[in-house]
Coordinates of C-alpha atoms in Angstrom, one line a residue:
X451 CA -43.2 -19.5 37.3
X452 CA -41.1 -17.2 35.1
X453 CA -38.0 -18.6 36.6
X454 CA -39.1 -21.9 35.1
X455 CA -39.7 -20.2 31.8
X456 CA -36.3 -18.7 31.8
X457 CA -34.7 -22.1 32.5
X458 CA -36.8 -23.7 29.7
X459 CA -35.7 -20.9 27.3
X460 CA -32.2 -22.3 27.2
X461 CA -33.1 -24.8 24.5
X462 CA -34.4 -23.8 21.1
X463 CA -38.1 -24.4 21.8
X464 CA -38.0 -22.2 24.8
X465 CA -36.4 -19.5 22.8
X466 CA -39.2 -19.7 20.3
X467 CA -42.1 -19.5 22.7
X468 CA -40.5 -16.8 24.8
X469 CA -40.1 -14.6 21.8
X470 CA -43.8 -13.8 21.7
X471 CA -44.2 -12.5 25.2
X472 CA -41.1 -10.7 26.1
X473 CA -39.9 -9.3 22.8
X474 CA -43.1 -7.3 22.7
X475 CA -42.3 -5.9 26.2
X476 CA -38.7 -5.1 25.4
X477 CA -39.8 -3.4 22.2
X478 CA -42.3 -1.4 24.1
X479 CA -39.7 -0.3 26.6
X480 CA -37.5 1.1 23.8
X481 CA -34.9 -1.7 23.6
X482 CA -35.4 -2.2 19.9
X483 CA -36.6 1.3 19.0
X484 CA -39.9 0.2 17.3
X485 CA -42.5 2.9 17.5
X486 CA -45.4 1.2 15.9
X487 CA -45.4 -2.4 17.2
X488 CA -48.9 -3.5 16.2
X489 CA -49.2 -3.0 12.5
X490 CA -52.5 -3.0 10.7
X491 CA -53.1 -5.6 8.0
X492 CA -55.3 -8.3 6.7
X493 CA -56.5 -10.9 9.2
X494 CA -56.7 -13.6 6.6
X495 CA -54.9 -16.9 7.3
X496 CA -51.5 -17.2 5.8
X497 CA -51.2 -20.8 7.1
X498 CA -53.2 -23.2 9.3
X499 CA -52.0 -26.1 11.5
X500 CA -55.1 -28.2 12.1
X501 CA -57.7 -25.7 13.0
X502 CA -55.2 -23.1 14.3
X503 CA -54.8 -20.1 12.0
X504 CA -51.7 -18.0 11.5
X505 CA -52.8 -14.6 10.3
X506 CA -51.0 -12.2 8.0
X507 CA -51.0 -9.7 10.8
X508 CA -49.3 -12.1 13.1
X509 CA -46.6 -12.9 10.5
X510 CA -45.9 -9.2 9.9
X511 CA -45.6 -8.5 13.6
X512 CA -43.3 -11.4 14.3
X513 CA -41.2 -10.6 11.2
X514 CA -40.7 -7.0 12.2
X515 CA -39.8 -8.0 15.7
X516 CA -37.2 -10.5 14.4
X517 CA -35.9 -8.0 11.9
X518 CA -35.4 -5.3 14.5
X519 CA -33.6 -7.8 16.7
X520 CA -31.2 -8.8 13.9
X521 CA -30.5 -5.1 13.1
X522 CA -29.7 -4.4 16.8
X523 CA -27.3 -7.3 16.9
X524 CA -25.7 -6.5 13.6
X525 CA -25.7 -2.7 14.3
X526 CA -26.9 -1.9 10.8
X527 CA -30.0 -1.7 8.8
X528 CA -31.0 -4.8 6.7
X529 CA -32.6 -4.4 3.3
X530 CA -35.4 -6.8 2.4
X531 CA -33.0 -8.8 0.1
X532 CA -30.5 -9.1 2.9
X533 CA -33.1 -10.3 5.3
X534 CA -34.3 -12.8 2.8
X535 CA -30.7 -14.0 2.2
X536 CA -30.4 -14.6 6.0
X537 CA -33.5 -16.7 5.8
X538 CA -35.4 -14.5 8.2
X539 CA -38.8 -15.1 6.5
X540 CA -38.3 -18.8 6.7
X541 CA -37.3 -18.6 10.3
X542 CA -40.4 -16.6 11.2
X543 CA -42.8 -19.1 9.4
X544 CA -41.1 -22.1 11.0
X545 CA -41.4 -20.4 14.5
X546 CA -45.1 -19.6 14.0
X547 CA -46.0 -23.0 12.6
X548 CA -44.2 -24.6 15.6
X549 CA -46.1 -22.4 18.0
X550 CA -49.4 -23.1 16.2
X551 CA -48.7 -26.9 16.4
X552 CA -48.1 -26.7 20.1
X553 CA -51.3 -24.6 20.6
X554 CA -53.3 -27.1 18.6
X555 CA -52.0 -30.0 20.7
X556 CA -52.6 -28.2 24.0
X557 CA -56.3 -27.7 22.9
X558 CA -56.5 -31.3 21.7
X559 CA -55.3 -32.5 25.1
X560 CA -57.5 -30.1 27.0
X561 CA -54.6 -28.4 28.8
X562 CA -55.5 -25.3 30.7
X563 CA -53.5 -22.8 32.7
X564 CA -55.3 -21.4 35.7
X565 CA -55.5 -17.7 36.3
X566 CA -53.5 -18.1 39.5
X567 CA -50.5 -19.4 37.6
X568 CA -50.7 -16.5 35.1
X569 CA -51.0 -13.9 37.8
X570 CA -48.1 -15.5 39.8
X571 CA -45.9 -15.4 36.6
X572 CA -46.7 -11.8 36.0
X573 CA -46.1 -10.7 39.6
X574 CA -42.7 -12.5 39.7
X575 CA -41.5 -10.9 36.5
X576 CA -38.6 -8.5 37.3
X577 CA -39.7 -6.1 34.6
X578 CA -42.8 -5.3 36.6
X579 CA -41.1 -4.9 40.0
X580 CA -39.7 -1.9 41.8
X581 CA -36.2 -1.7 43.2
X582 CA -37.2 -3.5 46.4
X583 CA -38.6 -6.5 44.4
X584 CA -42.3 -5.6 44.8
X585 CA -44.8 -5.9 41.9
X586 CA -45.8 -2.4 40.8
X587 CA -49.2 -2.3 39.0
X588 CA -48.5 1.2 37.6
X589 CA -45.2 -0.1 36.1
X590 CA -47.0 -3.1 34.6
X591 CA -49.6 -1.0 32.9
X592 CA -47.1 1.6 31.6
X593 CA -45.0 -1.2 30.1
X594 CA -48.0 -2.8 28.3
X595 CA -49.1 0.6 27.1
X596 CA -45.7 1.3 25.5
X597 CA -45.8 -2.1 23.9
X598 CA -49.1 -1.4 22.3
X599 CA -50.8 -4.1 24.4
X600 CA -53.7 -4.2 26.7
X601 CA -54.0 -6.5 29.7
X602 CA -56.3 -9.0 28.0
X603 CA -53.9 -9.4 25.1
X604 CA -50.9 -9.9 27.3
X605 CA -52.6 -12.4 29.6
X606 CA -53.7 -14.4 26.6
X607 CA -50.2 -14.6 25.2
X608 CA -48.8 -15.4 28.7
X609 CA -51.3 -18.2 29.1
X610 CA -50.4 -19.7 25.7
X611 CA -46.7 -19.5 26.4
X612 CA -47.1 -21.3 29.8
X613 CA -49.2 -24.0 28.2
X614 CA -46.7 -24.6 25.5
X615 CA -43.9 -24.9 28.0
X616 CA -45.9 -27.3 30.1
X617 CA -46.5 -29.5 27.1
X618 CA -42.8 -29.4 26.1
X619 CA -41.7 -30.3 29.6
X620 CA -44.1 -33.2 29.7
X621 CA -42.7 -34.5 26.4
X622 CA -39.0 -34.0 27.0
X623 CA -38.6 -33.5 30.8
X624 CA -36.5 -36.0 32.7
X625 CA -34.6 -37.3 29.7
X626 CA -31.9 -39.8 30.9
X627 CA -28.4 -39.7 29.4
X628 CA -27.1 -43.3 29.3
X629 CA -23.8 -43.9 31.1
X630 CA -22.3 -45.6 28.0
X631 CA -22.9 -42.4 26.1
X632 CA -21.3 -40.2 28.8
X633 CA -18.3 -42.5 29.0
X634 CA -17.8 -42.4 25.3
X635 CA -17.9 -38.6 25.4
X636 CA -15.4 -38.7 28.3
X637 CA -13.0 -40.9 26.3
X638 CA -13.3 -38.7 23.2
X639 CA -12.8 -35.4 25.1
X640 CA -10.1 -36.4 27.6
X641 CA -7.9 -38.8 25.6
X642 CA -4.4 -37.3 25.0
X643 CA -1.8 -38.6 22.6
X644 CA 2.0 -38.3 22.0
X645 CA 3.8 -38.8 18.7
X646 CA 7.1 -38.6 16.9
X647 CA 7.1 -36.9 13.5
X648 CA 9.1 -35.5 10.7
X649 CA 8.3 -33.3 7.7
X650 CA 9.0 -34.2 4.1
X651 CA 9.4 -31.0 2.0
X652 CA 9.5 -30.4 -1.7
X653 CA 13.2 -30.9 -1.8
X654 CA 12.6 -34.5 -0.7
X655 CA 10.6 -35.0 -3.9
X656 CA 13.8 -34.7 -6.0
X657 CA 14.2 -32.8 -9.2
X658 CA 10.9 -32.5 -11.1
X659 CA 11.4 -32.6 -14.9
X660 CA 9.8 -30.2 -17.3
X661 CA 6.3 -31.6 -18.2
X662 CA 5.6 -32.5 -21.8
X663 CA 2.8 -30.9 -23.8
X664 CA 0.8 -34.1 -23.5
X665 CA 1.2 -34.2 -19.8
X666 CA 0.1 -30.6 -19.5
X667 CA -2.9 -31.2 -21.7
X668 CA -3.9 -34.3 -19.7
X669 CA -3.6 -32.6 -16.4
X670 CA -5.4 -29.5 -17.7
X671 CA -8.3 -31.6 -19.0
X672 CA -8.6 -33.4 -15.6
X673 CA -8.6 -30.1 -13.7
X674 CA -10.5 -27.7 -16.0
X675 CA -12.6 -26.5 -13.1
X676 CA -9.6 -24.8 -11.5
X677 CA -9.3 -22.5 -14.5
X678 CA -12.9 -21.7 -15.2
X679 CA -13.6 -18.1 -16.1
X680 CA -16.6 -17.0 -14.0
X681 CA -19.7 -15.4 -15.3
X682 CA -19.1 -11.7 -15.9
X683 CA -21.8 -9.0 -16.1
X684 CA -21.9 -5.4 -17.3
X685 CA -24.5 -3.0 -16.0
X686 CA -25.5 0.6 -15.6
X687 CA -26.5 1.8 -12.1
X688 CA -28.3 5.0 -11.0
X689 CA -28.0 5.8 -7.3
X690 CA -30.0 8.4 -5.5
X691 CA -27.9 9.1 -2.4
X692 CA -29.2 11.8 0.0
X693 CA -25.7 12.9 0.9
X694 CA -25.0 13.5 -2.8
X695 CA -28.3 15.2 -3.4
X696 CA -27.9 17.5 -0.5
X697 CA -27.3 21.2 -1.6
X698 CA -26.1 23.2 1.4
X699 CA -25.8 26.3 -0.8
X700 CA -29.6 26.3 -1.3
X701 CA -30.3 26.7 2.4
X702 CA -30.9 30.3 3.4
X703 CA -29.2 32.1 6.3
X704 CA -32.6 32.6 8.0
X705 CA -33.3 28.8 8.0
X706 CA -29.8 28.1 9.4
X707 CA -30.4 30.6 12.2
X708 CA -33.8 29.1 13.0
X709 CA -32.4 25.6 13.1
X710 CA -29.6 26.7 15.4
X711 CA -31.9 28.5 17.8
X712 CA -34.2 25.4 18.0
X713 CA -31.3 23.0 18.7
X714 CA -28.7 24.9 20.6
X715 CA -28.1 22.0 23.0
X716 CA -26.7 20.0 20.1
X717 CA -23.9 22.4 19.5
X718 CA -22.0 22.1 22.8
X719 CA -21.9 20.1 26.0
X720 CA -25.2 19.8 27.9
X721 CA -25.3 20.6 31.6
X722 CA -24.3 17.7 33.9
X723 CA -25.1 17.1 37.5
X724 CA -23.7 14.7 40.1
X725 CA -26.8 13.2 41.7
X726 CA -27.3 11.1 44.8
X727 CA -30.5 9.2 45.5
X728 CA -32.1 7.4 48.5
X729 CA -35.1 5.1 47.9
X730 CA -38.0 4.9 50.4
X731 CA -40.9 2.6 50.8
X732 CA -43.4 5.4 50.6
X733 CA -43.8 9.2 50.5
X734 CA -44.4 9.5 54.2
X735 CA -41.0 7.9 55.1
X736 CA -39.3 10.1 52.5
X737 CA -40.8 13.3 53.9
X738 CA -39.9 12.4 57.5
X739 CA -36.3 11.8 56.4
X740 CA -36.3 15.1 54.4
X741 CA -37.4 17.0 57.5
X742 CA -34.6 15.4 59.6
X743 CA -32.1 16.6 57.0
X744 CA -33.6 20.0 56.8
X745 CA -33.5 20.3 60.6
X746 CA -29.9 19.2 60.8
X747 CA -30.8 16.2 62.9
X748 CA -29.2 13.8 60.3
X749 CA -27.1 14.3 57.2
X750 CA -28.0 12.9 53.8
X751 CA -25.4 10.2 54.3
X752 CA -26.7 9.2 57.7
X753 CA -30.2 8.8 56.3
X754 CA -28.8 6.7 53.5
X755 CA -26.9 4.5 55.9
X756 CA -30.1 4.1 58.1
X757 CA -31.9 3.0 54.9
X758 CA -29.2 0.3 54.3
X759 CA -27.9 2.1 51.2
X760 CA -24.3 1.2 50.4
X761 CA -22.2 4.3 50.1
X762 CA -21.0 3.3 46.6
X763 CA -24.6 3.0 45.5
X764 CA -25.6 6.4 46.8
X765 CA -24.4 8.3 43.8
X766 CA -26.2 7.7 40.5
X767 CA -23.4 9.4 38.6
X768 CA -22.6 12.6 36.8
X769 CA -25.4 12.7 34.3
X770 CA -27.2 14.9 31.7
X771 CA -30.9 15.3 32.0
X772 CA -31.4 12.9 29.1
X773 CA -29.0 10.4 30.8
X774 CA -31.6 9.7 33.5
X775 CA -34.0 6.9 32.6
X776 CA -36.7 8.2 34.8
X777 CA -38.0 11.6 33.5
X778 CA -39.6 12.6 36.8
X779 CA -36.4 12.0 38.7
X780 CA -34.5 13.9 36.0
X781 CA -36.8 16.9 36.1
X782 CA -36.6 17.1 39.9
X783 CA -32.8 16.7 40.0
X784 CA -32.2 19.4 37.4
X785 CA -34.5 21.8 39.3
X786 CA -32.3 21.7 42.4
X787 CA -29.5 24.1 43.3
X788 CA -26.1 22.7 44.1
X789 CA -26.2 21.0 47.5
X790 CA -30.0 21.0 47.5
X791 CA -32.2 18.1 48.7
X792 CA -35.4 17.5 46.9
X793 CA -39.0 17.0 48.1
X794 CA -40.0 13.3 47.9
X795 CA -40.2 12.3 44.3
X796 CA -42.4 9.5 43.1
X797 CA -40.1 7.8 40.6
X798 CA -40.8 4.7 38.5
X799 CA -38.9 2.5 41.0
X800 CA -40.2 4.0 44.2
X801 CA -40.2 7.2 46.2
X802 CA -36.8 8.9 46.4
X803 CA -35.0 11.9 47.9
X804 CA -32.4 13.5 45.6
X805 CA -29.3 15.6 46.3
X806 CA -27.2 17.4 43.8
X807 CA -23.6 17.6 44.9
X808 CA -22.1 19.2 41.8
X809 CA -23.3 21.1 38.8
X810 CA -21.2 21.3 35.6
X811 CA -22.8 24.1 33.5
X812 CA -23.6 23.4 29.8
X813 CA -21.8 25.1 27.0
X814 CA -23.1 26.2 23.6
X815 CA -20.9 27.0 20.6
X816 CA -21.6 30.3 18.9
X817 CA -23.6 30.4 15.7
X818 CA -20.7 31.5 13.6
X819 CA -18.7 28.5 14.7
X820 CA -21.3 25.9 13.7
X821 CA -23.2 27.6 10.9
X822 CA -21.7 25.4 8.2
X823 CA -22.4 22.2 10.2
X824 CA -26.1 23.3 10.6
X825 CA -26.4 24.2 7.0
X826 CA -25.1 20.8 5.9
X827 CA -27.4 19.1 8.3
X828 CA -30.4 20.9 7.0
X829 CA -29.5 20.2 3.4
X830 CA -29.1 16.5 4.2
X831 CA -32.4 16.3 6.0
X832 CA -34.2 18.0 3.1
X833 CA -32.5 15.6 0.7
X834 CA -33.7 12.6 2.8
X835 CA -37.2 14.0 3.0
X836 CA -37.3 14.3 -0.8
X837 CA -35.9 10.8 -1.5
X838 CA -39.3 9.1 -1.6
X839 CA -40.8 11.7 -4.0
X840 CA -37.6 11.4 -6.1
X841 CA -38.1 7.6 -6.2
X842 CA -41.7 7.9 -7.3
X843 CA -40.7 10.4 -10.0
X844 CA -37.9 8.1 -11.4
X845 CA -40.3 5.1 -11.3
X846 CA -42.8 7.2 -13.4
X847 CA -40.0 7.9 -15.9
X848 CA -39.1 4.3 -16.0
X849 CA -42.7 3.4 -16.6
X850 CA -42.8 5.9 -19.5
X851 CA -39.9 4.0 -21.2
X852 CA -37.0 6.2 -20.3
X853 CA -33.6 4.6 -19.9
X854 CA -31.4 5.0 -16.9
X855 CA -29.0 7.1 -19.0
X856 CA -31.8 9.5 -20.0
X857 CA -33.1 9.7 -16.4
X858 CA -29.5 10.4 -15.1
X859 CA -29.0 13.1 -17.7
X860 CA -32.4 14.7 -17.0
X861 CA -31.8 14.8 -13.2
X862 CA -28.1 15.5 -13.4
X863 CA -27.2 12.4 -11.4
X864 CA -24.0 10.6 -12.4
X865 CA -24.6 7.2 -14.1
X866 CA -22.4 4.4 -12.9
X867 CA -21.2 2.1 -15.7
X868 CA -19.9 -1.3 -14.6
X869 CA -17.9 -2.8 -17.4
X870 CA -17.6 -6.4 -16.4
X871 CA -17.8 -7.8 -12.8
X872 CA -18.0 -11.3 -11.5
X873 CA -20.2 -12.4 -8.5
X874 CA -17.3 -11.8 -6.1
X875 CA -17.0 -8.2 -7.2
X876 CA -13.8 -8.6 -9.3
X877 CA -13.0 -7.5 -12.8
X878 CA -11.7 -9.9 -15.5
X879 CA -8.1 -9.2 -14.4
X880 CA -8.9 -10.1 -10.8
X881 CA -8.9 -6.6 -9.3
X882 CA -11.8 -5.5 -7.1
X883 CA -14.5 -3.3 -8.7
X884 CA -14.9 -0.4 -6.3
X885 CA -17.5 1.6 -8.1
X886 CA -20.6 -0.4 -7.2
X887 CA -22.6 1.2 -4.4
X888 CA -23.7 -1.2 -1.5
X889 CA -21.9 -4.1 -3.3
X890 CA -23.1 -6.7 -0.8
X891 CA -26.7 -6.0 -1.8
X892 CA -26.3 -4.8 -5.4
X893 CA -24.0 -7.6 -6.7
X894 CA -26.5 -10.5 -5.8
X895 CA -29.3 -8.4 -7.4
X896 CA -27.2 -8.0 -10.6
X897 CA -26.6 -11.7 -10.9
X898 CA -30.3 -12.5 -10.4
X899 CA -31.5 -10.1 -13.1
X900 CA -31.8 -10.6 -16.8
X901 CA -31.0 -8.3 -19.7
X902 CA -34.1 -6.1 -20.3
X903 CA -35.7 -7.2 -17.1
X904 CA -38.0 -4.9 -15.0
X905 CA -36.0 -4.6 -11.8
X906 CA -37.3 -3.2 -8.6
X907 CA -35.1 -0.4 -7.1
X908 CA -32.9 -1.4 -4.1
X909 CA -32.9 0.5 -0.8
X910 CA -29.4 1.6 0.1
X911 CA -27.7 1.7 3.5
X912 CA -27.7 5.5 3.2
X913 CA -31.6 5.4 2.9
X914 CA -31.5 6.2 -0.7
X915 CA -32.5 4.1 -3.8
X916 CA -30.6 2.4 -6.5
X917 CA -31.7 1.3 -10.0
X918 CA -29.8 -1.1 -12.2
X919 CA -30.0 -2.5 -15.7
X920 CA -27.9 -5.5 -16.8
X921 CA -26.5 -4.7 -20.3
X922 CA -24.3 -7.7 -21.0
X923 CA -23.8 -11.2 -19.7
X924 CA -20.6 -13.2 -20.5
X925 CA -21.4 -16.8 -19.4
X926 CA -18.8 -18.8 -17.4
X927 CA -16.5 -20.8 -19.7
X928 CA -13.3 -22.8 -19.8
X929 CA -10.2 -20.8 -20.3
X930 CA -8.1 -22.2 -23.1
X931 CA -4.8 -24.0 -22.2
X932 CA -2.7 -21.3 -23.9
X933 CA -4.2 -18.6 -21.7
X934 CA -3.5 -20.4 -18.4
X935 CA -0.5 -22.5 -19.4
X936 CA 1.8 -21.0 -16.6
X937 CA -0.8 -21.8 -13.9
X938 CA -1.4 -25.3 -15.4
X939 CA 2.4 -26.0 -15.2
X940 CA 2.5 -24.8 -11.6
X941 CA -0.5 -27.0 -10.8
X942 CA 1.0 -30.0 -12.5
X943 CA 4.3 -29.5 -10.7
X944 CA 2.6 -29.2 -7.3
X945 CA 0.6 -32.4 -8.0
X946 CA 3.8 -34.2 -9.0
X947 CA 5.6 -33.1 -5.8
X948 CA 2.6 -34.2 -3.7
X949 CA 2.6 -37.6 -5.5
X950 CA 6.3 -38.2 -4.9
X951 CA 6.0 -37.1 -1.3
X952 CA 3.0 -39.5 -0.8
X953 CA 5.1 -42.4 -2.2
X954 CA 8.0 -41.4 0.0
X955 CA 5.8 -41.2 3.1
X956 CA 4.3 -44.6 2.3
X957 CA 7.8 -46.0 2.1
X958 CA 8.8 -44.6 5.5
X959 CA 5.6 -45.8 7.2
X960 CA 6.2 -49.3 5.9
X961 CA 9.8 -49.2 7.3
X962 CA 8.6 -48.0 10.7
X963 CA 5.9 -50.6 10.9
X964 CA 8.5 -53.3 10.1
X965 CA 10.5 -52.2 13.1
X966 CA 13.0 -49.7 11.9
X967 CA 13.6 -47.0 14.5
X968 CA 12.3 -43.4 13.8
X969 CA 15.7 -42.1 14.5
X970 CA 17.2 -44.2 11.7
X971 CA 14.4 -43.3 9.3
X972 CA 14.9 -39.6 10.0
X973 CA 18.7 -39.9 9.4
X974 CA 18.1 -41.7 6.1
X975 CA 16.0 -38.9 4.7
X976 CA 18.0 -36.1 6.4
X977 CA 14.9 -34.8 8.3
X978 CA 14.7 -33.3 11.8
X979 CA 12.9 -35.8 14.1
X980 CA 10.5 -34.1 16.5
X981 CA 8.4 -35.2 19.6
X982 CA 5.1 -33.9 20.9
X983 CA 2.9 -34.8 23.8
X984 CA -0.5 -33.9 25.2
X985 CA -2.2 -33.7 21.8
X986 CA -6.0 -33.1 21.9
X987 CA -8.5 -33.9 19.2
X988 CA -9.1 -31.1 16.7
X989 CA -6.4 -28.9 18.3
X990 CA -3.3 -28.0 16.2
X991 CA 0.0 -28.1 18.0
X992 CA 3.8 -28.0 17.3
X993 CA 3.3 -27.4 13.5
X994 CA 0.8 -30.2 13.3
X995 CA -2.6 -29.1 11.8
X996 CA -5.9 -30.1 13.3
X997 CA -6.4 -32.6 10.4
X998 CA -3.1 -34.3 11.1
X999 CA -3.8 -34.4 14.8
X1000 CA -7.1 -36.1 14.2
X1001 CA -5.4 -38.7 11.9
X1002 CA -3.0 -39.4 14.8
X1003 CA -6.0 -40.1 17.0
X1004 CA -7.3 -42.4 14.3
X1005 CA -4.1 -44.4 14.2
X1006 CA -3.4 -47.2 16.9
X1007 CA -0.7 -46.7 19.4
X1008 CA 2.8 -47.7 18.1
X1009 CA 1.6 -47.5 14.5
X1010 CA 2.6 -45.0 11.9
X1011 CA 1.0 -42.9 9.2
X1012 CA 1.5 -39.9 6.9
X1013 CA -0.6 -37.0 5.7
X1014 CA -0.4 -34.0 3.5
X1015 CA 0.3 -30.8 5.4
X1016 CA 0.2 -27.7 3.1
X1017 CA 3.0 -28.2 0.5
X1018 CA 4.8 -30.7 2.7
X1019 CA 4.0 -34.2 4.1
X1020 CA 4.2 -35.3 7.7
X1021 CA 5.2 -38.8 8.7
X1022 CA 4.3 -39.7 12.3
X1023 CA 4.3 -42.6 14.8
X1024 CA 1.9 -42.7 17.8
X1025 CA 4.0 -43.1 20.9
X1026 CA 1.4 -42.8 23.7
X1027 CA -2.4 -42.7 24.3
X1028 CA -3.6 -41.8 27.8
X1029 CA -6.9 -41.0 29.4
X1030 CA -8.1 -40.4 32.9
X1031 CA -10.6 -42.9 34.4
X1032 CA -14.3 -42.2 33.9
X1033 CA -15.9 -41.2 37.2
X1034 CA -19.7 -41.2 37.1
X1035 CA -21.3 -38.1 38.6
X1036 CA -18.1 -36.1 38.7
X1037 CA -18.3 -32.4 37.8
X1038 CA -17.2 -33.1 34.3
X1039 CA -19.7 -36.0 33.9
X1040 CA -22.5 -33.7 35.2
X1041 CA -21.6 -31.1 32.6
X1042 CA -21.7 -33.8 29.9
X1043 CA -25.1 -35.0 31.2
X1044 CA -26.5 -31.5 31.2
X1045 CA -25.3 -30.7 27.7
X1046 CA -26.6 -34.0 26.2
X1047 CA -29.8 -33.8 28.2
X1048 CA -30.6 -30.6 26.4
X1049 CA -29.6 -32.0 23.0
X1050 CA -31.6 -35.2 23.5
X1051 CA -34.6 -33.1 24.7
X1052 CA -34.4 -31.0 21.6
X1053 CA -34.4 -34.1 19.4
X1054 CA -37.4 -35.6 21.2
X1055 CA -39.2 -32.2 20.9
X1056 CA -38.4 -32.0 17.2
X1057 CA -39.8 -35.4 16.6
X1058 CA -42.9 -34.7 18.6
X1059 CA -43.6 -31.4 16.9
X1060 CA -43.0 -32.9 13.5
X1061 CA -45.5 -35.7 14.4
X1062 CA -48.1 -33.1 15.6
X1063 CA -47.8 -31.1 12.4
X1064 CA -48.1 -34.3 10.3
X1065 CA -51.2 -35.4 12.1
X1066 CA -52.8 -32.0 12.3
X1067 CA -51.9 -31.0 8.8
X1068 CA -50.1 -27.9 7.8
X1069 CA -51.4 -25.7 5.0
X1070 CA -49.7 -22.6 3.6
X1071 CA -51.5 -20.1 1.4
X1072 CA -48.6 -19.3 -1.0
X1073 CA -50.4 -16.3 -2.5
X1074 CA -51.1 -14.8 0.9
X1075 CA -47.5 -15.5 2.0
X1076 CA -46.2 -13.7 -1.1
X1077 CA -48.2 -10.6 -0.1
X1078 CA -46.6 -10.6 3.3
X1079 CA -43.0 -11.2 2.3
X1080 CA -42.9 -10.8 -1.5
X1081 CA -41.0 -13.3 -3.8
X1082 CA -41.6 -16.9 -4.4
X1083 CA -42.1 -19.7 -1.8

């Protein structure tokens, strides 16, 4: 059953419905590092689809799961503003409304998933199986426990997921891709073209005269948008950064010594062991094998060979204790002497015998060598621990009417003055402004705020806080002609060159279409004639950009055309157009069928779900939604 679910998850609906069940399991197994999966909260409905309710708790859970997934992929922490900018809140609501619509429809149709199907799906899931492919009830319950789920909750979610997929398969399964569509795709993808071409450069435009004042004014007026001065804002910023708040000199020698004694393993290389492992079906078989090894009847390698263990799979590796996923196996391996064979060990993936073939002792750096490092670490941790109380204290001062400058002076924190920055982080002269902390988060906030506004503090990447006040706003405006005259002249000249090259190109195309040879045309303009073959759509080649190549494909064979190409202009003539014959059911045709079948299925499902939502009715409680996410919707 789960194999079918995995196949269904290749399209967007499958990905949505699979999120509910297995993201919870993966989170519980530590993949995403979420300690508290099931958050408390209000059970009031944030939205309803027909009679199906979407609770605030469900929205919070799904949002946190998605947020953690994004952070793992991006390898950095996302602030609430960044998550909102990515549209994460809207994605979550869209996903939950889609799931609710499918649940509503399955109930309306009376669809039911029998217990036998749910049990089969659970037993076939690899996450609940031992190394030999057998379902392990203990592993199943341990995984659910780590995920904060009980059996009833998990089975209920599993049943819902299977029902949604059955409904989706009934709606979109067996979609036929017409042969005419497949042949059109074949023609589009496999057609290849050849062309002769030459380039007209700025020298072919002739001598461009100096523009008159009237010409500059006319061109400036028509292109004012190119010379617009962007909105510029000035602000003051107060940043509470744990690293800057840390005071190593305030950490006593006694505290440094205690921290070192408690964490000696951090200041050196931990012990490593080269560990071998043989897996057995049960403890009795493992004990019998151990006795054979102990008696000298068989070697460890011979036992492994008899068990069908590949020699290259016999050694787990040279690992630290923490490097072993199974704690029970790790404890047993690190209790053995070098060359020793363990008693049977009941690991998470079966009963095993272990042998340690090599021990690399751990090393610890002396206190004097790492004292400064320990002191800085303690100071930073204390600063991080005090950040929240510092934030609350600063908020109290803000509520009392103190300015950022007064708070900065009171707390001896440097105040950052930003004297003019645009939305791209540049000063008026175009140079980057480098003094703004977390600019990718702070800049958008500065340009959303108003002078005198009550702005919420921003969480920084260093797990600190940042307060800001906009002190001045210079609106976007047209730069006067005198200020940008040199740039206007350059623009007018470039436009004049382009206009002349366009006319020249049109003239050459007309000559080619009237029968003049490309060689004669090239000689007349003193250009280098070039040839190219095997052009493919959207693929640049031989100095021809993708746009020019696509224009060549839009031009009939033996016809000519011209197009701008940077500061030059290309004139071309299509010399060949070839394409292999379309063969139905060939490997390439089957690939096209598979790709379009998925796309067509998605379209059908989208229309179906939209119709379900329309008929059932979707209601969103905006006030409840704001409590969950914050902001306006």
